[in-house]
Coordinates of C-alpha atoms in Angstrom, one line a residue:
M1 CA 97.2 19.5 22.2
E2 CA 94.3 16.8 22.8
P3 CA 92.9 15.3 19.8
K4 CA 89.1 16.0 18.5
T5 CA 86.7 13.5 19.4
T6 CA 83.1 12.9 17.8
K7 CA 80.5 12.5 20.3
K8 CA 78.1 9.7 19.3
P9 CA 74.4 10.4 19.3
S10 CA 72.5 8.5 22.4
R11 CA 70.9 5.3 21.6
K12 CA 67.5 6.7 22.2
L13 CA 68.1 9.4 19.7
V14 CA 68.9 6.8 17.0
V15 CA 65.9 4.9 17.7
F16 CA 63.9 8.0 17.4
K17 CA 65.0 9.0 14.1
R18 CA 64.6 5.4 13.0
E19 CA 61.1 5.3 14.3
L20 CA 59.9 8.5 13.0
P21 CA 58.2 7.9 10.1
F22 CA 55.9 5.2 12.1
Y23 CA 55.2 8.2 14.4
L24 CA 54.3 10.6 11.9
M25 CA 51.9 8.4 9.9
L26 CA 50.4 7.4 13.6
I27 CA 49.5 10.5 14.3
I28 CA 48.1 11.5 10.8
F29 CA 46.1 8.4 10.3
F30 CA 44.9 7.0 13.7
P31 CA 42.2 9.7 14.1
L32 CA 40.9 9.0 10.7
P33 CA 38.7 6.0 11.8
L34 CA 37.1 8.0 14.4
T35 CA 36.0 10.6 11.9
L36 CA 34.4 7.9 9.6
P37 CA 30.7 6.7 9.9
I38 CA 30.7 3.6 11.9
P39 CA 29.8 0.9 9.2
T40 CA 32.6 2.5 7.1
F41 CA 34.9 1.9 9.7
Y42 CA 33.9 -1.8 9.8
F43 CA 34.4 -2.0 6.2
L44 CA 37.8 -1.3 6.6
I45 CA 38.3 -4.5 8.9
P46 CA 38.8 -7.3 6.7
N47 CA 36.7 -10.5 7.0
C48 CA 33.9 -8.7 8.7
S49 CA 30.9 -10.8 8.2
N50 CA 28.2 -8.4 9.5
F51 CA 28.8 -5.8 6.6
S52 CA 28.3 -5.5 2.9
P53 CA 31.8 -5.7 1.1
C54 CA 31.0 -2.5 -0.6
F55 CA 29.1 0.2 1.5
L56 CA 28.2 2.2 -1.8
T57 CA 25.9 -0.8 -3.1
P58 CA 22.4 -1.0 -2.4
N59 CA 22.9 -3.9 -0.2
F60 CA 24.5 -1.5 2.2
S61 CA 21.2 0.6 2.8
R62 CA 19.3 -2.9 2.9
R63 CA 21.8 -4.0 5.8
F64 CA 21.8 -0.5 7.5
P65 CA 18.1 0.9 7.0
M66 CA 17.4 4.3 7.8
A67 CA 14.3 5.5 9.4
H68 CA 11.2 6.0 6.8
T69 CA 8.1 8.4 6.9
L70 CA 4.6 6.7 6.0
L71 CA 1.3 7.3 5.5
F72 CA -1.5 4.5 6.3
S73 CA -5.0 5.2 5.5
G74 CA -8.1 3.2 5.8
Y75 CA -11.8 3.2 5.4
G76 CA -12.5 4.3 8.8
A77 CA -14.8 4.0 11.8
P78 CA -17.3 6.3 13.3
G79 CA -15.4 8.7 15.5
C80 CA -12.0 7.5 14.2
D81 CA -9.1 9.1 12.5
D82 CA -8.6 7.3 9.3
L83 CA -5.3 8.7 7.9
A84 CA -2.1 8.2 9.9
V85 CA 1.8 9.5 9.5
C86 CA 4.0 7.3 11.0
R87 CA 7.6 6.2 11.4
L88 CA 9.5 2.9 10.3
T89 CA 12.6 2.7 12.3
A90 CA 15.9 0.7 11.6
D91 CA 14.8 -2.0 13.5
G92 CA 11.2 -2.3 12.0
T93 CA 9.1 -0.6 14.9
L94 CA 6.3 1.7 13.7
E95 CA 5.6 4.9 15.6
T96 CA 2.6 7.1 14.9
L97 CA 3.5 10.8 14.4
S98 CA 0.1 12.2 13.8
T99 CA -3.4 11.3 12.6
L100 CA -6.3 12.8 10.8
R101 CA -9.9 12.2 10.0
H102 CA -10.5 12.7 6.1
G103 CA -13.8 11.2 6.9
R104 CA -14.8 9.9 3.4
A105 CA -13.4 6.5 3.3
P106 CA -9.7 7.4 2.0
S107 CA -9.1 3.9 0.8
F108 CA -6.2 4.6 -1.1
C109 CA -3.4 7.2 -1.5
C110 CA -0.6 8.0 -3.7
R111 CA 2.3 10.8 -4.1
G112 CA 2.7 13.0 -7.1
Q113 CA 5.9 14.1 -8.7
N114 CA 5.2 17.5 -7.2
G115 CA 5.4 16.1 -3.6
W116 CA 1.4 16.0 -2.8
I117 CA -0.2 13.5 -1.5
Y118 CA -3.4 12.5 -3.2
A119 CA -6.4 10.5 -1.1
A120 CA -9.2 9.0 -3.1
S121 CA -12.6 9.0 -1.4
E122 CA -14.5 5.9 -1.9
R123 CA -17.6 7.0 -1.8
A124 CA -20.9 5.3 -2.5
D125 CA -22.8 8.9 -3.5
G126 CA -19.9 10.0 -5.5
A127 CA -16.1 10.5 -5.8
D128 CA -13.1 13.2 -4.9
V129 CA -9.5 13.3 -5.0
T130 CA -7.9 15.3 -2.1
A131 CA -4.5 16.8 -1.7
Y132 CA -2.5 17.0 1.2
V133 CA 1.1 18.3 2.1
L134 CA 3.1 17.4 4.8
D135 CA 3.9 20.0 7.4
G136 CA 6.7 18.5 9.3
T137 CA 4.6 15.4 10.7
T138 CA 1.2 16.5 10.4
L139 CA -0.8 16.6 7.0
R140 CA -2.2 19.9 5.6
E141 CA -4.9 19.7 3.0
I142 CA -4.2 22.1 0.0
A143 CA -6.8 21.0 -2.7
R144 CA -9.7 19.1 -3.7
I145 CA -11.6 18.0 -7.0
E146 CA -15.2 16.3 -7.2
I147 CA -15.6 13.8 -9.8
P148 CA -19.3 14.3 -10.7
T149 CA -19.9 11.2 -12.4
G150 CA -17.8 8.7 -10.1
R151 CA -18.8 6.3 -7.7
G152 CA -16.7 3.8 -5.5
L153 CA -13.3 5.7 -6.1
C154 CA -11.0 2.9 -5.2
H155 CA -7.4 3.4 -6.6
L156 CA -5.5 6.4 -8.0
Y157 CA -2.1 6.3 -9.7
A158 CA 0.2 9.4 -10.7
C159 CA 1.6 9.5 -14.0
G160 CA 4.2 12.5 -14.1
D161 CA 1.7 15.4 -13.7
V162 CA -1.5 13.5 -14.2
I163 CA -3.5 11.8 -11.5
Y164 CA -5.4 9.1 -12.7
G165 CA -8.4 7.5 -10.7
S166 CA -10.5 3.8 -11.0
C167 CA -14.3 4.5 -10.0
F168 CA -15.0 0.5 -9.1
E169 CA -19.1 1.0 -8.6
N170 CA -19.6 2.6 -12.0
G171 CA -16.7 1.7 -14.2
L172 CA -15.3 5.1 -14.8
Y173 CA -11.8 5.8 -15.7
F174 CA -10.5 9.6 -15.2
A175 CA -7.6 11.7 -15.2
V176 CA -7.2 15.1 -13.4
D177 CA -4.4 17.6 -13.4
S178 CA -2.1 17.3 -10.5
A179 CA -3.3 20.8 -9.1
L180 CA -6.7 19.3 -9.1
T181 CA -8.1 21.8 -11.2
R182 CA -9.7 20.3 -14.0
I183 CA -10.6 16.6 -15.3
L184 CA -8.4 16.0 -18.3
W185 CA -10.0 12.6 -19.4
Q186 CA -12.6 9.8 -18.9
F187 CA -13.2 6.6 -20.4
Q188 CA -16.4 4.6 -19.0
P189 CA -16.9 1.2 -21.0
A190 CA -20.3 -0.5 -20.3
G191 CA -20.7 -3.3 -17.5
A192 CA -17.3 -2.3 -16.0
N193 CA -15.7 -2.4 -12.8
A194 CA -12.6 0.0 -13.1
H195 CA -10.0 -1.1 -10.7
W196 CA -6.4 -0.2 -11.4
V197 CA -4.4 2.1 -14.0
Q198 CA -0.6 1.5 -14.8
S199 CA 1.7 3.0 -17.2
V200 CA 4.4 0.8 -18.8
G201 CA 6.8 2.5 -21.4
H202 CA 4.5 4.5 -23.6
A203 CA 1.5 2.8 -22.9
L204 CA -1.4 2.9 -20.2
F205 CA -3.0 -0.2 -19.2
L206 CA -6.5 -0.2 -17.5
A207 CA -7.8 -3.3 -15.3
D208 CA -11.7 -4.0 -15.6
L209 CA -12.5 -6.4 -13.1
G210 CA -16.2 -6.8 -14.1
N211 CA -15.6 -7.2 -17.6
S212 CA -12.4 -9.6 -17.4
R213 CA -10.6 -7.3 -19.6
L214 CA -7.5 -4.8 -19.7
Y215 CA -7.1 -2.0 -22.0
R216 CA -4.3 -0.4 -23.5
L217 CA -4.1 3.2 -24.8
A218 CA -1.0 5.1 -26.4
L219 CA 0.4 8.0 -23.7
E220 CA 1.5 11.2 -25.0
N221 CA 2.3 13.9 -22.6
N222 CA 0.8 11.5 -19.7
L223 CA -2.4 11.4 -21.4
P224 CA -4.3 8.6 -23.4
T225 CA -4.2 9.2 -27.1
G226 CA -5.5 7.4 -30.1
S227 CA -8.0 4.4 -29.9
V228 CA -8.6 2.0 -27.0
K229 CA -7.3 -1.5 -27.6
T230 CA -9.2 -4.2 -25.4
L231 CA -7.4 -7.1 -24.3
P232 CA -9.9 -10.0 -23.5
Q233 CA -8.6 -11.8 -20.2
P234 CA -10.0 -15.4 -19.2
T235 CA -13.6 -15.3 -18.7
G236 CA -14.6 -14.5 -14.5
S237 CA -10.9 -14.1 -14.3
G238 CA -11.5 -10.6 -12.5
P239 CA -8.0 -8.6 -13.4
R240 CA -7.5 -6.4 -10.3
Q241 CA -3.9 -5.1 -10.4
V242 CA -1.4 -4.7 -13.1
L243 CA 2.3 -4.2 -12.3
D244 CA 5.2 -3.4 -14.6
A245 CA 7.3 -6.8 -14.6
G246 CA 9.7 -5.0 -17.0
D247 CA 11.1 -6.0 -20.8
G248 CA 7.6 -5.1 -22.0
M249 CA 5.9 -7.7 -19.6
L250 CA 3.0 -7.3 -17.0
D251 CA 2.4 -8.8 -13.8
C252 CA -1.4 -9.1 -13.3
V253 CA -3.3 -10.2 -10.2
Y254 CA -7.1 -11.5 -10.7
E255 CA -9.2 -11.2 -7.7
L256 CA -12.2 -13.6 -9.0
D257 CA -10.1 -16.7 -10.2
G258 CA -7.4 -16.4 -7.8
H259 CA -4.5 -16.5 -10.3
M260 CA -1.6 -14.4 -11.0
R261 CA -0.5 -14.3 -14.6
V262 CA 2.4 -12.9 -16.5
L263 CA 1.2 -11.4 -19.7
N264 CA 2.8 -9.9 -22.8
H265 CA 2.2 -6.2 -23.9
D266 CA -1.0 -7.6 -26.0
G267 CA -2.5 -9.2 -22.9
C268 CA -1.7 -12.5 -23.6
T269 CA -0.8 -15.1 -21.0
V270 CA 2.9 -16.3 -20.8
S271 CA 2.6 -17.8 -17.4
T272 CA 0.4 -18.4 -14.7
V273 CA -0.1 -19.8 -11.1
Q274 CA -2.2 -19.9 -8.1
A275 CA -1.7 -16.8 -5.9
S276 CA -2.2 -18.8 -2.8
T277 CA -0.9 -22.5 -2.3
V278 CA -3.7 -22.9 0.4
P279 CA -6.2 -24.8 -0.9
K280 CA -9.1 -23.7 1.3
P281 CA -10.9 -21.4 2.0
R282 CA -10.8 -19.7 -1.6
S283 CA -8.2 -16.8 -2.3
W284 CA -9.3 -13.5 -3.4
P285 CA -6.1 -11.7 -4.2
G286 CA -5.9 -8.2 -2.9
G287 CA -2.9 -6.7 -4.1
A288 CA 0.8 -7.2 -5.0
C289 CA 4.1 -5.3 -5.0
A290 CA 7.6 -6.1 -5.9
T291 CA 11.2 -5.3 -5.2
A292 CA 14.0 -4.0 -7.0
D293 CA 15.6 -7.6 -6.6
G294 CA 12.5 -9.2 -8.5
T295 CA 10.8 -10.4 -5.3
L296 CA 6.9 -10.3 -6.0
F297 CA 4.6 -10.4 -3.1
V298 CA 0.7 -11.0 -3.4
S299 CA -1.9 -10.5 -0.7
N300 CA -4.3 -13.6 -0.3
R301 CA -7.8 -12.5 1.0
G302 CA -9.6 -15.5 2.5
P303 CA -6.9 -17.4 3.6
N304 CA -5.1 -14.5 4.9
T305 CA -1.8 -15.1 3.7
I306 CA 0.8 -13.4 1.8
S307 CA 2.9 -15.5 -0.8
A308 CA 6.6 -14.5 -2.0
W309 CA 7.5 -15.4 -5.5
Q310 CA 10.9 -14.8 -7.4
R311 CA 10.7 -13.4 -11.0
S312 CA 12.7 -15.2 -13.5
G313 CA 12.3 -14.2 -17.1
P314 CA 8.4 -15.1 -17.9
T315 CA 8.0 -17.5 -15.0
R316 CA 7.5 -16.7 -11.2
H317 CA 9.0 -19.4 -8.8
F318 CA 7.4 -19.9 -5.5
L319 CA 9.6 -19.0 -2.5
C320 CA 7.3 -19.0 0.6
E321 CA 3.8 -18.3 2.2
W322 CA 2.9 -17.2 5.5
P323 CA 0.0 -16.1 7.6
T324 CA -1.0 -12.4 8.1
G325 CA -3.6 -10.4 9.3
D326 CA -7.6 -10.6 8.4
W327 CA -8.3 -9.4 4.8
P328 CA -5.1 -7.8 3.5
R329 CA -6.0 -5.6 0.8
A330 CA -2.6 -3.8 -0.1
L331 CA 1.2 -4.6 0.4
C332 CA 4.2 -2.3 0.1
A333 CA 7.8 -3.1 0.1
V334 CA 9.9 -0.2 1.6
P335 CA 12.8 0.7 -0.7
G336 CA 16.1 0.4 0.5
T337 CA 15.2 -2.0 3.4
L338 CA 13.9 -5.7 3.8
Y339 CA 10.6 -4.7 5.3
L340 CA 7.0 -5.5 3.8
L341 CA 3.9 -3.6 5.2
A342 CA 0.5 -5.1 4.8
A343 CA -2.8 -3.5 5.3
C344 CA -5.3 -5.4 6.8
Q345 CA -8.9 -4.2 6.3
R346 CA -11.1 -6.5 8.3
E347 CA -8.3 -6.5 11.4
G348 CA -7.8 -2.8 10.9
A349 CA -4.3 -3.3 11.3
V350 CA -1.2 -2.7 9.4
H351 CA 1.6 -5.3 9.9
C352 CA 5.3 -5.0 9.3
Y353 CA 7.4 -8.0 8.2
D354 CA 11.3 -8.3 8.0
C355 CA 11.9 -10.3 4.8
S356 CA 15.4 -11.0 5.3
P357 CA 14.9 -14.6 6.3
L358 CA 13.8 -15.3 2.7
P359 CA 14.1 -17.7 0.8
H360 CA 15.2 -20.0 3.1
R361 CA 12.6 -19.2 6.1
A362 CA 9.3 -17.2 6.4
P363 CA 9.6 -13.3 6.9
T364 CA 9.2 -12.4 10.8
E365 CA 6.6 -9.7 12.1
T366 CA 8.6 -6.7 13.6
A367 CA 5.6 -4.6 14.6
S368 CA 1.7 -4.0 13.7
L369 CA -0.3 -0.5 14.1
A370 CA -4.0 -0.3 14.6
L371 CA -6.1 1.3 11.9
P372 CA -9.7 1.2 11.2
G373 CA -10.3 -0.5 7.8
A374 CA -6.5 -0.2 7.0
S375 CA -6.4 -0.4 3.2
C376 CA -3.1 1.3 1.9
T377 CA 0.5 2.2 2.8
L378 CA 2.3 4.7 1.2
V379 CA 6.0 5.6 1.8
L380 CA 6.7 9.2 1.8
D381 CA 10.7 9.2 2.0

């Protein structure tokens, strides 16, 4: 009787069993990167300098900006549209989606918490606020309110369900409900050139360019309450715009003396700088905006430049100043990106700048778009 023998497994089978876990992991995990967004895939690669170390941070959206829908408005020209809905693409290109003729010098627009878009009519013969909604890429008018005692309505400000307006020509500040059905509040100091309204905490600040004053009122349910506190500013300074600088501080742009001042809650100057470093021609600062990381931009009409500053406590450190179009009236930093928009009124154009070279080099222009009397830029999404 022959002895029983045990058949040895083949070498190939032994190798396969030993490497089976590897093949199973390959089958399970190899398709995973193909199902992830491309930036996430690169995030998995170590030492990849082109991407943020954490794609969940705000820095991720700044490195990979998405397209934004914008609204540009201007003083207009005979026979021309004065509102333009545009798209800002990830590479800084501006594309016109639709245009509309408002026809009454819509020099400024803002967006309410209800999503409506409000346009100010800067008329010499009166004042009105018009509300639009965006149907796809087209504006559609849905409401309008006349301000009988207003003249030269130049700016609007949305505070909750209340819309504030400033009438430069006759110094009227007013508030209307967001549905544009009634006037809720009015304030008209003698000799005023009303120019700006801004809420900071539970207070409302008004900029009076003509009297070189600020006014402060307490807020209750988004409306002023109690007495008006007058905050005198340097004689002839002409405060034009107020921004919330955080920690109870204000950034204030002064049109008539060309300064930018940091103020405390009582309107006292904490620090001051010239808005433009260009000695001539004289600067008439037009507007300012700030980014989440504390970069402050100021438009300088006259020298036609934009200056960039870094907020650092109560001081502002100069970063850079570069040329832009003729008479830059308003600036807008596009959230989640490094793009800055400048509406240049006399040139009739909106310019877009990539601010990523800051603070070492000046921003570079990526695009421009013509609009007669360009005066305001607004981010819609």
